[in-house]
mmCIF file of C-alpha atoms in Angstrom:
data_model
loop_
_atom_site.group_PDB
_atom_site.id
_atom_site.type_symbol
_atom_site.label_atom_id
_atom_site.label_comp_id
_atom_site.label_asym_id
_atom_site.label_seq_id
_atom_site.Cartn_x
_atom_site.Cartn_y
_atom_site.Cartn_z
ATOM 1 C CA MET A 205 37.147 -31.284 -29.019
ATOM 2 C CA SER A 206 33.758 -32.884 -29.747
ATOM 3 C CA LYS A 207 33.263 -35.956 -31.926
ATOM 4 C CA THR A 208 31.548 -33.729 -34.487
ATOM 5 C CA ALA A 209 34.571 -31.460 -34.686
ATOM 6 C CA LEU A 210 36.930 -34.421 -34.974
ATOM 7 C CA LYS A 211 34.768 -35.818 -37.761
ATOM 8 C CA LEU A 212 35.031 -32.645 -39.807
ATOM 9 C CA LEU A 213 38.711 -32.170 -38.971
ATOM 10 C CA PHE A 214 39.511 -35.672 -40.241
ATOM 11 C CA SER A 215 37.558 -35.002 -43.422
ATOM 12 C CA LEU A 216 39.389 -31.732 -44.037
ATOM 13 C CA LEU A 217 42.761 -33.326 -43.422
ATOM 14 C CA SER A 218 41.786 -35.698 -46.211
ATOM 15 C CA VAL A 219 41.245 -32.632 -48.384
ATOM 16 C CA SER A 220 44.795 -31.504 -47.612
ATOM 17 C CA LEU A 221 46.145 -34.903 -48.606
ATOM 18 C CA PHE A 222 44.233 -35.088 -51.855
ATOM 19 C CA SER A 223 44.882 -31.434 -52.682
ATOM 20 C CA LEU A 224 48.455 -32.377 -53.512
ATOM 21 C CA LEU A 225 46.982 -33.768 -56.723
ATOM 22 C CA LEU A 226 45.231 -30.540 -57.670
ATOM 23 C CA PHE A 227 48.166 -28.632 -59.075
ATOM 24 C CA VAL A 228 49.718 -31.355 -61.213
ATOM 25 C CA PRO A 229 49.477 -30.030 -64.789
ATOM 26 C CA PRO A 230 47.579 -32.279 -67.221
ATOM 27 C CA THR A 231 49.569 -34.081 -69.855
ATOM 28 C CA SER A 232 49.036 -33.087 -73.467
ATOM 29 C CA ARG A 233 47.101 -35.394 -75.781
ATOM 30 C CA ALA A 234 47.661 -36.166 -79.392
ATOM 31 C CA SER A 235 43.973 -35.959 -80.184
ATOM 32 C CA SER A 236 42.718 -32.450 -80.991
ATOM 33 C CA SER A 237 39.139 -33.216 -79.987
ATOM 34 C CA PRO A 238 38.258 -32.795 -76.310
ATOM 35 C CA ARG A 239 37.249 -35.831 -74.317
ATOM 36 C CA SER A 240 35.025 -36.287 -71.312
ATOM 37 C CA PHE A 241 35.835 -38.917 -68.698
ATOM 38 C CA SER A 242 32.973 -40.573 -66.845
ATOM 39 C CA ARG A 243 33.005 -42.582 -63.637
ATOM 40 C CA ALA A 244 33.277 -45.717 -65.749
ATOM 41 C CA ALA A 245 36.839 -44.819 -66.685
ATOM 42 C CA ASP A 246 39.598 -47.278 -65.828
ATOM 43 C CA ILE A 247 41.272 -44.849 -63.424
ATOM 44 C CA GLU A 248 39.397 -44.668 -60.161
ATOM 45 C CA ASN A 249 38.534 -41.148 -58.972
ATOM 46 C CA PRO A 250 40.241 -40.633 -55.559
ATOM 47 C CA PHE A 251 37.776 -37.913 -54.531
ATOM 48 C CA PRO A 252 34.293 -38.344 -53.043
ATOM 49 C CA SER A 253 31.273 -37.714 -55.227
ATOM 50 C CA PRO A 254 30.682 -33.938 -55.584
ATOM 51 C CA PRO A 255 27.720 -32.575 -53.624
ATOM 52 C CA ARG A 256 24.828 -30.641 -55.083
ATOM 53 C CA VAL A 257 23.845 -27.211 -53.769
ATOM 54 C CA ALA A 258 20.428 -25.538 -53.953
ATOM 55 C CA TYR A 259 20.757 -21.758 -54.272
ATOM 56 C CA PHE A 260 17.969 -19.331 -53.402
ATOM 57 C CA ILE A 261 18.943 -15.942 -54.851
ATOM 58 C CA SER A 262 16.642 -13.055 -54.006
ATOM 59 C CA GLY A 263 16.368 -9.369 -54.773
ATOM 60 C CA SER A 264 13.961 -6.474 -55.183
ATOM 61 C CA GLU A 265 13.025 -3.843 -57.735
ATOM 62 C CA GLY A 266 15.761 -3.277 -60.321
ATOM 63 C CA ASP A 267 17.866 -6.239 -59.119
ATOM 64 C CA GLY A 268 17.252 -8.504 -62.127
ATOM 65 C CA PRO A 269 20.619 -7.778 -63.834
ATOM 66 C CA ARG A 270 22.481 -8.217 -60.530
ATOM 67 C CA ILE A 271 20.799 -11.571 -59.905
ATOM 68 C CA LEU A 272 21.624 -12.727 -63.423
ATOM 69 C CA ARG A 273 25.283 -11.766 -62.974
ATOM 70 C CA LEU A 274 25.414 -13.553 -59.625
ATOM 71 C CA LEU A 275 23.808 -16.617 -61.202
ATOM 72 C CA HIS A 276 26.518 -16.728 -63.892
ATOM 73 C CA ALA A 277 29.176 -16.449 -61.167
ATOM 74 C CA VAL A 278 27.887 -19.341 -59.003
ATOM 75 C CA TYR A 279 26.547 -21.592 -61.752
ATOM 76 C CA HIS A 280 27.261 -25.301 -62.040
ATOM 77 C CA PRO A 281 25.095 -27.863 -63.885
ATOM 78 C CA ARG A 282 24.925 -30.134 -60.815
ATOM 79 C CA ASN A 283 23.251 -27.470 -58.662
ATOM 80 C CA GLN A 284 19.696 -26.138 -58.445
ATOM 81 C CA TYR A 285 18.893 -22.407 -58.626
ATOM 82 C CA LEU A 286 15.760 -20.480 -57.708
ATOM 83 C CA LEU A 287 15.605 -16.746 -58.443
ATOM 84 C CA HIS A 288 13.185 -14.417 -56.658
ATOM 85 C CA LEU A 289 12.320 -10.759 -57.176
ATOM 86 C CA ASP A 290 10.046 -9.642 -54.337
ATOM 87 C CA ARG A 291 6.688 -7.944 -54.768
ATOM 88 C CA ARG A 292 8.188 -4.471 -54.948
ATOM 89 C CA ALA A 293 9.550 -5.393 -58.378
ATOM 90 C CA PRO A 294 7.054 -5.032 -61.252
ATOM 91 C CA GLN A 295 5.936 -8.274 -62.903
ATOM 92 C CA GLN A 296 7.659 -7.182 -66.107
ATOM 93 C CA GLN A 297 11.042 -7.398 -64.355
ATOM 94 C CA ARG A 298 10.335 -11.012 -63.347
ATOM 95 C CA GLU A 299 9.360 -11.850 -66.904
ATOM 96 C CA THR A 300 12.515 -10.173 -68.237
ATOM 97 C CA LEU A 301 14.625 -12.195 -65.786
ATOM 98 C CA ALA A 302 12.927 -15.416 -66.889
ATOM 99 C CA VAL A 303 13.546 -14.599 -70.561
ATOM 100 C CA SER A 304 17.206 -13.862 -69.791
ATOM 101 C CA VAL A 305 17.548 -17.266 -68.107
ATOM 102 C CA GLN A 306 15.954 -19.008 -71.081
ATOM 103 C CA SER A 307 18.421 -17.315 -73.438
ATOM 104 C CA VAL A 308 21.422 -19.074 -71.858
ATOM 105 C CA GLN A 309 22.029 -22.444 -73.486
ATOM 106 C CA ALA A 310 23.648 -24.042 -70.431
ATOM 107 C CA PHE A 311 20.752 -23.101 -68.128
ATOM 108 C CA VAL A 312 18.208 -24.545 -70.549
ATOM 109 C CA ALA A 313 20.178 -27.728 -71.204
ATOM 110 C CA ALA A 314 20.657 -28.509 -67.510
ATOM 111 C CA ASP A 315 17.093 -27.409 -66.665
ATOM 112 C CA ASN A 316 18.199 -26.324 -63.192
ATOM 113 C CA VAL A 317 17.337 -22.607 -63.063
ATOM 114 C CA ASN A 318 13.839 -21.373 -62.201
ATOM 115 C CA VAL A 319 12.279 -17.982 -61.466
ATOM 116 C CA VAL A 320 9.544 -17.497 -58.852
ATOM 117 C CA GLY A 321 6.498 -16.289 -60.779
ATOM 118 C CA GLN A 322 4.252 -15.355 -57.847
ATOM 119 C CA ALA A 323 6.421 -13.023 -55.789
ATOM 120 C CA ASP A 324 6.502 -12.759 -52.008
ATOM 121 C CA SER A 325 6.398 -9.573 -49.959
ATOM 122 C CA VAL A 326 9.687 -9.060 -48.128
ATOM 123 C CA TYR A 327 10.139 -6.444 -45.380
ATOM 124 C CA HIS A 328 13.507 -6.999 -43.744
ATOM 125 C CA GLY A 329 12.333 -5.502 -40.468
ATOM 126 C CA GLY A 330 9.545 -8.059 -40.096
ATOM 127 C CA SER A 331 8.817 -11.754 -40.509
ATOM 128 C CA THR A 332 8.214 -11.947 -44.267
ATOM 129 C CA PRO A 333 11.929 -12.610 -45.035
ATOM 130 C CA ILE A 334 11.808 -15.965 -43.231
ATOM 131 C CA ALA A 335 8.463 -16.779 -44.879
ATOM 132 C CA SER A 336 9.998 -16.084 -48.297
ATOM 133 C CA LEU A 337 13.101 -18.112 -47.438
ATOM 134 C CA LEU A 338 11.044 -21.132 -46.359
ATOM 135 C CA HIS A 339 8.902 -20.724 -49.477
ATOM 136 C CA GLY A 340 12.008 -20.833 -51.657
ATOM 137 C CA ALA A 341 13.349 -23.891 -49.834
ATOM 138 C CA ALA A 342 10.020 -25.689 -50.283
ATOM 139 C CA ILE A 343 10.032 -24.973 -54.023
ATOM 140 C CA LEU A 344 13.593 -26.266 -54.354
ATOM 141 C CA LEU A 345 12.607 -29.461 -52.528
ATOM 142 C CA ARG A 346 9.725 -29.874 -54.950
ATOM 143 C CA PHE A 347 11.971 -29.469 -57.992
ATOM 144 C CA SER A 348 14.541 -31.930 -56.648
ATOM 145 C CA ASN A 349 15.433 -33.665 -53.392
ATOM 146 C CA GLN A 350 18.855 -34.740 -54.631
ATOM 147 C CA TRP A 351 20.738 -31.667 -53.402
ATOM 148 C CA ASP A 352 22.806 -31.662 -50.199
ATOM 149 C CA TRP A 353 22.935 -28.025 -49.003
ATOM 150 C CA PHE A 354 20.715 -24.959 -49.229
ATOM 151 C CA VAL A 355 22.419 -21.554 -49.668
ATOM 152 C CA ASN A 356 20.637 -18.196 -49.580
ATOM 153 C CA LEU A 357 22.198 -15.202 -51.326
ATOM 154 C CA GLY A 358 21.044 -11.659 -51.983
ATOM 155 C CA ALA A 359 21.416 -9.689 -55.192
ATOM 156 C CA SER A 360 24.233 -7.650 -53.592
ATOM 157 C CA ASP A 361 26.330 -10.760 -52.771
ATOM 158 C CA TYR A 362 29.083 -12.382 -54.858
ATOM 159 C CA PRO A 363 31.223 -15.525 -54.691
ATOM 160 C CA LEU A 364 34.905 -15.396 -53.755
ATOM 161 C CA ILE A 365 35.761 -18.870 -55.043
ATOM 162 C CA PRO A 366 34.743 -20.833 -58.167
ATOM 163 C CA GLN A 367 32.073 -23.488 -57.827
ATOM 164 C CA ASP A 368 34.562 -26.273 -58.575
ATOM 165 C CA ASP A 369 36.569 -25.210 -55.507
ATOM 166 C CA PHE A 370 33.459 -24.830 -53.359
ATOM 167 C CA LEU A 371 32.010 -28.211 -54.308
ATOM 168 C CA HIS A 372 35.385 -29.945 -54.028
ATOM 169 C CA VAL A 373 35.948 -28.923 -50.414
ATOM 170 C CA LEU A 374 32.321 -29.646 -49.495
ATOM 171 C CA SER A 375 32.845 -33.151 -50.879
ATOM 172 C CA PHE A 376 34.835 -33.906 -47.708
ATOM 173 C CA VAL A 377 32.413 -32.245 -45.279
ATOM 174 C CA PRO A 378 29.722 -34.401 -43.607
ATOM 175 C CA LYS A 379 26.440 -33.662 -45.367
ATOM 176 C CA ASP A 380 24.549 -33.203 -42.098
ATOM 177 C CA PHE A 381 26.592 -30.115 -41.162
ATOM 178 C CA ASN A 382 24.889 -26.704 -41.014
ATOM 179 C CA PHE A 383 26.828 -23.457 -41.233
ATOM 180 C CA ILE A 384 24.841 -21.050 -39.040
ATOM 181 C CA GLN A 385 26.493 -18.128 -37.259
ATOM 182 C CA HIS A 386 24.768 -17.901 -33.874
ATOM 183 C CA THR A 387 24.925 -16.601 -30.317
ATOM 184 C CA SER A 388 22.611 -16.598 -27.298
ATOM 185 C CA ASN A 389 24.263 -13.411 -25.999
ATOM 186 C CA ILE A 390 21.433 -11.257 -27.302
ATOM 187 C CA GLY A 391 22.138 -8.066 -25.269
ATOM 188 C CA TRP A 392 20.285 -5.036 -26.645
ATOM 189 C CA LYS A 393 18.399 -7.219 -29.136
ATOM 190 C CA GLU A 394 16.169 -8.460 -26.293
ATOM 191 C CA TYR A 395 14.501 -5.034 -26.014
ATOM 192 C CA GLN A 396 14.670 -3.982 -29.663
ATOM 193 C CA ARG A 397 13.926 -7.221 -31.542
ATOM 194 C CA ILE A 398 12.655 -10.013 -29.303
ATOM 195 C CA ILE A 399 10.159 -8.782 -26.720
ATOM 196 C CA PRO A 400 8.376 -6.156 -28.905
ATOM 197 C CA ILE A 401 5.357 -7.540 -30.769
ATOM 198 C CA VAL A 402 5.895 -6.632 -34.417
ATOM 199 C CA VAL A 403 3.311 -7.192 -37.152
ATOM 200 C CA ASP A 404 4.689 -7.344 -40.696
ATOM 201 C CA PRO A 405 2.255 -5.734 -43.193
ATOM 202 C CA GLY A 406 3.432 -8.150 -45.869
ATOM 203 C CA LEU A 407 1.516 -10.888 -44.055
ATOM 204 C CA TYR A 408 -1.881 -9.326 -44.709
ATOM 205 C CA LEU A 409 -1.615 -6.374 -47.141
ATOM 206 C CA ALA A 410 -1.352 -6.722 -50.918
ATOM 207 C CA SER A 411 0.185 -3.246 -51.165
ATOM 208 C CA LYS A 412 3.006 -1.637 -49.233
ATOM 209 C CA GLY A 413 2.303 -0.796 -45.594
ATOM 210 C CA GLU A 414 4.073 0.244 -42.420
ATOM 211 C CA THR A 415 5.290 -2.227 -39.794
ATOM 212 C CA PHE A 416 3.003 -2.220 -36.760
ATOM 213 C CA VAL A 417 4.530 -2.421 -33.243
ATOM 214 C CA GLY A 418 2.208 -3.338 -30.357
ATOM 215 C CA ASN A 419 2.003 -1.331 -27.154
ATOM 216 C CA LYS A 420 2.588 -4.322 -24.879
ATOM 217 C CA LYS A 421 5.786 -6.355 -24.566
ATOM 218 C CA ARG A 422 6.249 -10.087 -24.143
ATOM 219 C CA ILE A 423 8.805 -11.853 -21.962
ATOM 220 C CA LEU A 424 11.721 -13.918 -23.219
ATOM 221 C CA PRO A 425 10.827 -17.509 -24.134
ATOM 222 C CA THR A 426 11.325 -20.147 -21.443
ATOM 223 C CA ALA A 427 10.236 -23.201 -23.459
ATOM 224 C CA TYR A 428 13.353 -22.810 -25.598
ATOM 225 C CA ARG A 429 16.465 -20.670 -25.704
ATOM 226 C CA PHE A 430 16.564 -17.743 -28.111
ATOM 227 C CA PHE A 431 19.527 -17.480 -30.507
ATOM 228 C CA THR A 432 20.343 -14.809 -33.023
ATOM 229 C CA GLY A 433 22.932 -14.358 -35.753
ATOM 230 C CA SER A 434 23.565 -13.823 -39.445
ATOM 231 C CA PRO A 435 20.768 -13.907 -42.043
ATOM 232 C CA TYR A 436 23.086 -15.956 -44.288
ATOM 233 C CA VAL A 437 22.888 -19.716 -43.766
ATOM 234 C CA ILE A 438 24.149 -22.887 -45.419
ATOM 235 C CA LEU A 439 21.730 -25.608 -44.356
ATOM 236 C CA SER A 440 21.757 -29.362 -44.825
ATOM 237 C CA ARG A 441 18.854 -30.766 -46.777
ATOM 238 C CA LYS A 442 17.753 -32.687 -43.692
ATOM 239 C CA LEU A 443 17.434 -29.486 -41.629
ATOM 240 C CA VAL A 444 15.516 -27.843 -44.485
ATOM 241 C CA GLU A 445 13.149 -30.810 -44.644
ATOM 242 C CA PHE A 446 12.743 -30.610 -40.861
ATOM 243 C CA SER A 447 11.892 -26.895 -41.183
ATOM 244 C CA ILE A 448 9.324 -27.516 -43.922
ATOM 245 C CA ARG A 449 7.834 -30.878 -42.925
ATOM 246 C CA GLY A 450 8.735 -30.867 -39.196
ATOM 247 C CA TRP A 451 8.310 -34.349 -37.726
ATOM 248 C CA ASP A 452 7.948 -32.741 -34.304
ATOM 249 C CA ASN A 453 6.200 -29.456 -33.521
ATOM 250 C CA LEU A 454 9.269 -27.278 -32.863
ATOM 251 C CA PRO A 455 9.505 -25.701 -36.371
ATOM 252 C CA ARG A 456 5.839 -24.674 -36.311
ATOM 253 C CA THR A 457 5.975 -23.449 -32.719
ATOM 254 C CA LEU A 458 8.975 -21.258 -33.479
ATOM 255 C CA LEU A 459 7.410 -20.007 -36.693
ATOM 256 C CA MET A 460 4.379 -18.820 -34.755
ATOM 257 C CA TYR A 461 6.642 -16.955 -32.317
ATOM 258 C CA PHE A 462 8.854 -15.453 -35.015
ATOM 259 C CA SER A 463 5.861 -14.269 -37.045
ATOM 260 C CA ASN A 464 5.723 -11.313 -34.629
ATOM 261 C CA THR A 465 9.480 -10.825 -34.248
ATOM 262 C CA GLU A 466 11.568 -8.105 -35.861
ATOM 263 C CA SER A 467 14.074 -9.380 -38.451
ATOM 264 C CA SER A 468 12.997 -12.990 -37.963
ATOM 265 C CA HIS A 469 15.508 -14.196 -40.571
ATOM 266 C CA ARG A 470 18.277 -13.303 -38.097
ATOM 267 C CA GLY A 471 17.102 -15.767 -35.490
ATOM 268 C CA TYR A 472 14.749 -18.459 -36.764
ATOM 269 C CA PHE A 473 17.234 -21.059 -38.021
ATOM 270 C CA GLN A 474 19.634 -20.287 -35.167
ATOM 271 C CA THR A 475 16.921 -20.944 -32.575
ATOM 272 C CA LEU A 476 15.538 -23.953 -34.425
ATOM 273 C CA ALA A 477 18.851 -25.789 -34.874
ATOM 274 C CA CYS A 478 20.224 -25.001 -31.418
ATOM 275 C CA ASN A 479 17.047 -26.165 -29.640
ATOM 276 C CA SER A 480 16.741 -29.414 -31.567
ATOM 277 C CA ARG A 481 18.325 -32.557 -30.104
ATOM 278 C CA GLU A 482 18.689 -33.895 -33.621
ATOM 279 C CA PHE A 483 20.524 -30.906 -35.070
ATOM 280 C CA TYR A 484 22.350 -28.986 -32.332
ATOM 281 C CA LYS A 485 25.553 -31.006 -32.780
ATOM 282 C CA THR A 486 25.592 -30.317 -36.514
ATOM 283 C CA VAL A 487 25.852 -26.517 -36.212
ATOM 284 C CA VAL A 488 29.130 -24.900 -37.291
ATOM 285 C CA ASN A 489 29.288 -21.362 -35.890
ATOM 286 C CA SER A 490 30.048 -19.538 -39.129
ATOM 287 C CA ASP A 491 28.007 -18.256 -42.076
ATOM 288 C CA LEU A 492 31.015 -18.554 -44.461
ATOM 289 C CA HIS A 493 30.286 -15.005 -45.576
ATOM 290 C CA PHE A 494 32.579 -11.959 -45.573
ATOM 291 C CA ILE A 495 30.987 -8.720 -44.393
ATOM 292 C CA ALA A 496 32.415 -5.448 -43.084
ATOM 293 C CA TRP A 497 30.957 -2.937 -40.652
ATOM 294 C CA ASP A 498 31.301 0.792 -40.190
ATOM 295 C CA ASN A 499 32.803 2.085 -36.959
ATOM 296 C CA PRO A 500 30.600 2.575 -35.024
ATOM 297 C CA PRO A 501 28.479 -0.154 -36.665
ATOM 298 C CA ARG A 502 25.169 0.720 -38.271
ATOM 299 C CA LYS A 503 22.111 -1.484 -38.628
ATOM 300 C CA GLU A 504 23.393 -3.056 -41.858
ATOM 301 C CA PRO A 505 26.966 -3.872 -43.021
ATOM 302 C CA ARG A 506 28.754 -1.374 -45.233
ATOM 303 C CA ASN A 507 29.430 -1.907 -48.932
ATOM 304 C CA LEU A 508 32.676 -3.609 -49.943
ATOM 305 C CA TRP A 509 35.242 -1.903 -52.160
ATOM 306 C CA MET A 510 38.440 -2.683 -54.050
ATOM 307 C CA SER A 511 40.408 -1.848 -50.893
ATOM 308 C CA ASP A 512 38.704 -4.805 -49.173
ATOM 309 C CA LEU A 513 39.663 -7.365 -51.826
ATOM 310 C CA ASN A 514 42.805 -8.733 -50.173
ATOM 311 C CA LYS A 515 40.994 -9.191 -46.864
ATOM 312 C CA MET A 516 38.085 -10.858 -48.627
ATOM 313 C CA LEU A 517 40.251 -13.383 -50.448
ATOM 314 C CA GLY A 518 42.510 -13.902 -47.442
ATOM 315 C CA SER A 519 39.522 -14.828 -45.283
ATOM 316 C CA GLY A 520 38.968 -18.029 -47.251
ATOM 317 C CA VAL A 521 35.171 -17.708 -47.134
ATOM 318 C CA PRO A 522 33.234 -18.594 -50.281
ATOM 319 C CA PHE A 523 30.879 -15.571 -50.350
ATOM 320 C CA ALA A 524 30.901 -11.834 -49.621
ATOM 321 C CA GLY A 525 28.501 -8.905 -49.554
ATOM 322 C CA SER A 526 27.324 -6.351 -50.036
ATOM 323 C CA PHE A 527 28.535 -4.786 -53.291
ATOM 324 C CA HIS A 528 27.343 -1.879 -55.377
ATOM 325 C CA PRO A 529 25.923 -2.933 -58.779
ATOM 326 C CA ASN A 530 28.729 -3.505 -61.316
ATOM 327 C CA ASP A 531 31.386 -2.234 -58.916
ATOM 328 C CA PRO A 532 34.955 -2.584 -60.321
ATOM 329 C CA VAL A 533 35.805 -5.031 -57.519
ATOM 330 C CA LEU A 534 33.330 -7.489 -59.066
ATOM 331 C CA ASP A 535 35.165 -7.242 -62.387
ATOM 332 C CA ARG A 536 38.427 -7.970 -60.568
ATOM 333 C CA ILE A 537 36.915 -11.055 -58.903
ATOM 334 C CA ASP A 538 35.594 -12.216 -62.279
ATOM 335 C CA SER A 539 38.963 -11.819 -63.977
ATOM 336 C CA PHE A 540 41.416 -13.112 -61.385
ATOM 337 C CA VAL A 541 39.362 -15.493 -59.232
ATOM 338 C CA LEU A 542 36.474 -16.874 -61.271
ATOM 339 C CA HIS A 543 38.089 -16.460 -64.717
ATOM 340 C CA ARG A 544 34.697 -15.424 -66.005
ATOM 341 C CA GLY A 545 34.193 -13.378 -69.138
ATOM 342 C CA ARG A 546 31.586 -10.627 -69.297
ATOM 343 C CA GLY A 547 28.116 -12.102 -69.711
ATOM 344 C CA ARG A 548 29.435 -15.656 -69.456
ATOM 345 C CA THR A 549 29.192 -18.472 -66.952
ATOM 346 C CA ALA A 550 32.166 -19.006 -64.657
ATOM 347 C CA PRO A 551 34.010 -21.991 -66.200
ATOM 348 C CA GLY A 552 34.556 -25.269 -64.386
ATOM 349 C CA GLY A 553 35.705 -28.804 -65.090
ATOM 350 C CA TRP A 554 32.486 -29.402 -67.029
ATOM 351 C CA CYS A 555 33.485 -26.734 -69.604
ATOM 352 C CA ILE A 556 35.765 -28.361 -72.199
ATOM 353 C CA GLY A 557 35.686 -25.769 -74.959
ATOM 354 C CA ARG A 558 38.715 -23.685 -75.863
ATOM 355 C CA HIS A 559 39.595 -20.793 -73.584
ATOM 356 C CA GLU A 560 39.811 -18.022 -76.142
ATOM 357 C CA ARG A 561 38.693 -14.412 -76.022
ATOM 358 C CA SER A 562 36.001 -14.917 -78.660
ATOM 359 C CA ARG A 563 34.809 -18.317 -77.432
ATOM 360 C CA ASP A 564 32.915 -19.459 -74.381
ATOM 361 C CA PRO A 565 34.483 -22.701 -73.061
ATOM 362 C CA CYS A 566 31.161 -23.658 -71.432
ATOM 363 C CA GLN A 567 29.418 -23.964 -74.796
ATOM 364 C CA LEU A 568 30.996 -27.415 -75.009
ATOM 365 C CA TRP A 569 30.212 -29.744 -72.115
ATOM 366 C CA GLY A 570 32.118 -32.592 -70.563
ATOM 367 C CA ASP A 571 31.308 -34.719 -67.536
ATOM 368 C CA VAL A 572 29.560 -32.495 -64.976
ATOM 369 C CA ASN A 573 30.977 -34.677 -62.172
ATOM 370 C CA ILE A 574 34.524 -33.590 -63.025
ATOM 371 C CA LEU A 575 35.832 -30.805 -60.757
ATOM 372 C CA ARG A 576 39.039 -28.889 -61.398
ATOM 373 C CA PRO A 577 39.652 -26.929 -58.186
ATOM 374 C CA GLY A 578 42.448 -24.394 -57.898
ATOM 375 C CA PRO A 579 44.109 -22.185 -55.261
ATOM 376 C CA ALA A 580 40.774 -20.931 -53.905
ATOM 377 C CA ALA A 581 40.002 -24.456 -52.671
ATOM 378 C CA LYS A 582 43.117 -24.315 -50.495
ATOM 379 C CA ARG A 583 41.979 -21.021 -48.958
ATOM 380 C CA PHE A 584 38.543 -22.429 -48.182
ATOM 381 C CA GLU A 585 40.061 -25.611 -46.790
ATOM 382 C CA LYS A 586 42.437 -23.680 -44.530
ATOM 383 C CA LEU A 587 39.522 -21.633 -43.181
ATOM 384 C CA LEU A 588 37.625 -24.754 -42.142
ATOM 385 C CA LEU A 589 40.776 -26.253 -40.627
ATOM 386 C CA ARG A 590 41.312 -23.065 -38.603
ATOM 387 C CA LEU A 591 37.754 -23.204 -37.362
ATOM 388 C CA MET A 592 38.157 -26.796 -36.251
ATOM 389 C CA ALA A 593 41.549 -26.166 -34.662
ATOM 390 C CA ASN A 594 40.150 -23.322 -32.541
ATOM 391 C CA THR A 595 39.330 -25.018 -29.240
ATOM 392 C CA THR A 596 36.896 -22.264 -28.252
ATOM 393 C CA PHE A 597 34.949 -22.592 -31.505
ATOM 394 C CA TRP A 598 33.012 -25.623 -30.309
ATOM 395 C CA SER A 599 32.521 -24.287 -26.807
ATOM 396 C CA ASN A 600 29.467 -22.354 -27.911
ATOM 397 C CA LEU A 601 26.207 -22.009 -26.010
ATOM 398 C CA CYS A 602 24.344 -23.998 -28.652
ATOM 399 C CA VAL A 603 26.242 -27.108 -27.466
ATOM 400 C CA GLN A 604 26.576 -26.187 -23.795
ATOM 401 C CA ARG A 605 22.825 -25.856 -23.297
ATOM 402 C CA TRP A 606 22.275 -29.510 -24.094
ATOM 403 C CA ARG A 607 25.186 -30.580 -21.902
ATOM 404 C CA ILE A 608 23.502 -28.838 -18.981
ATOM 405 C CA THR A 609 19.835 -29.621 -19.483
ATOM 406 C CA GLY A 610 19.875 -32.654 -21.767
#
């Protein structure tokens, strides 16, 4: 097992040790008024400082309500959030989404939720998705450089664990780790995605247009190895900064190549991280996302239903997709996993109001650094431990390439 794997395994074993403290019920207090404990308290906090996550949540026409619901489900005052409705959505829908954000007291008080005003064109069969993703990451870096990981979600996605559980487990994970599902076994994708020269109309047309495919083909790259994988990524801030500000020319070189590649968001970060001497050892081969495919598989994953719920939760991953709008399975996740009321933010340790049907506990704040993880943290922890215990997990081509040619 590599030193990187041992590093993460040791960190996660620390999670297991400290998790014994998670389920000790709090003692009752004589005082009826809630209190908030800061780091200056006499009792030293045994856990590492919670990380901060930058979320880029994107959608298209009619997805405003879905994005707002997803935002409520993944919200925490420590994080940063950027919401994007692509150019197919009318400007009025963006304005409505912005007004909805401003109507939530917690979002306004924390000042950590923003809506992209000048929308990007996004055609999932072309290169505009990666352009939009990099645009969102650049905006989040401009708002704040204090976050630790970048997470991209679509309007049809939903969390499977509360943010307190997610942030708690990530507290023990090295902050240079990148969760990128990848493979260099490209197979049929060589002829259908890589060697065709595809021109995305969103790069040069203000209105909708058709993707243009050139008559000639190109050969596979030899200056670097091509990797492909999931469009969902969880990236360290350092890799995001490297992608945006690139202190060597690799990010720009790859961006030029991927500008004429079909579904560039399924290969850009995989190829970038796995061909970089600085980042290839930081790549964990998982997107931490639950998806399901039809048999035989189609081009996109199938929608998830109530019948998939046990598998979703049993997987231990923090996110899943895709879901139909307002599907009953989302209500079940809200009720039994996130403990979120309709139209409310999922509560966490920072919410110290009373948990009553007519009251929102997040209307009263405590210390935003306090996390109160529950059983979902154990599921997420066990997933990462399984990944590290799998001896074949680290024997991926992303690492082997550098062992051979480095």
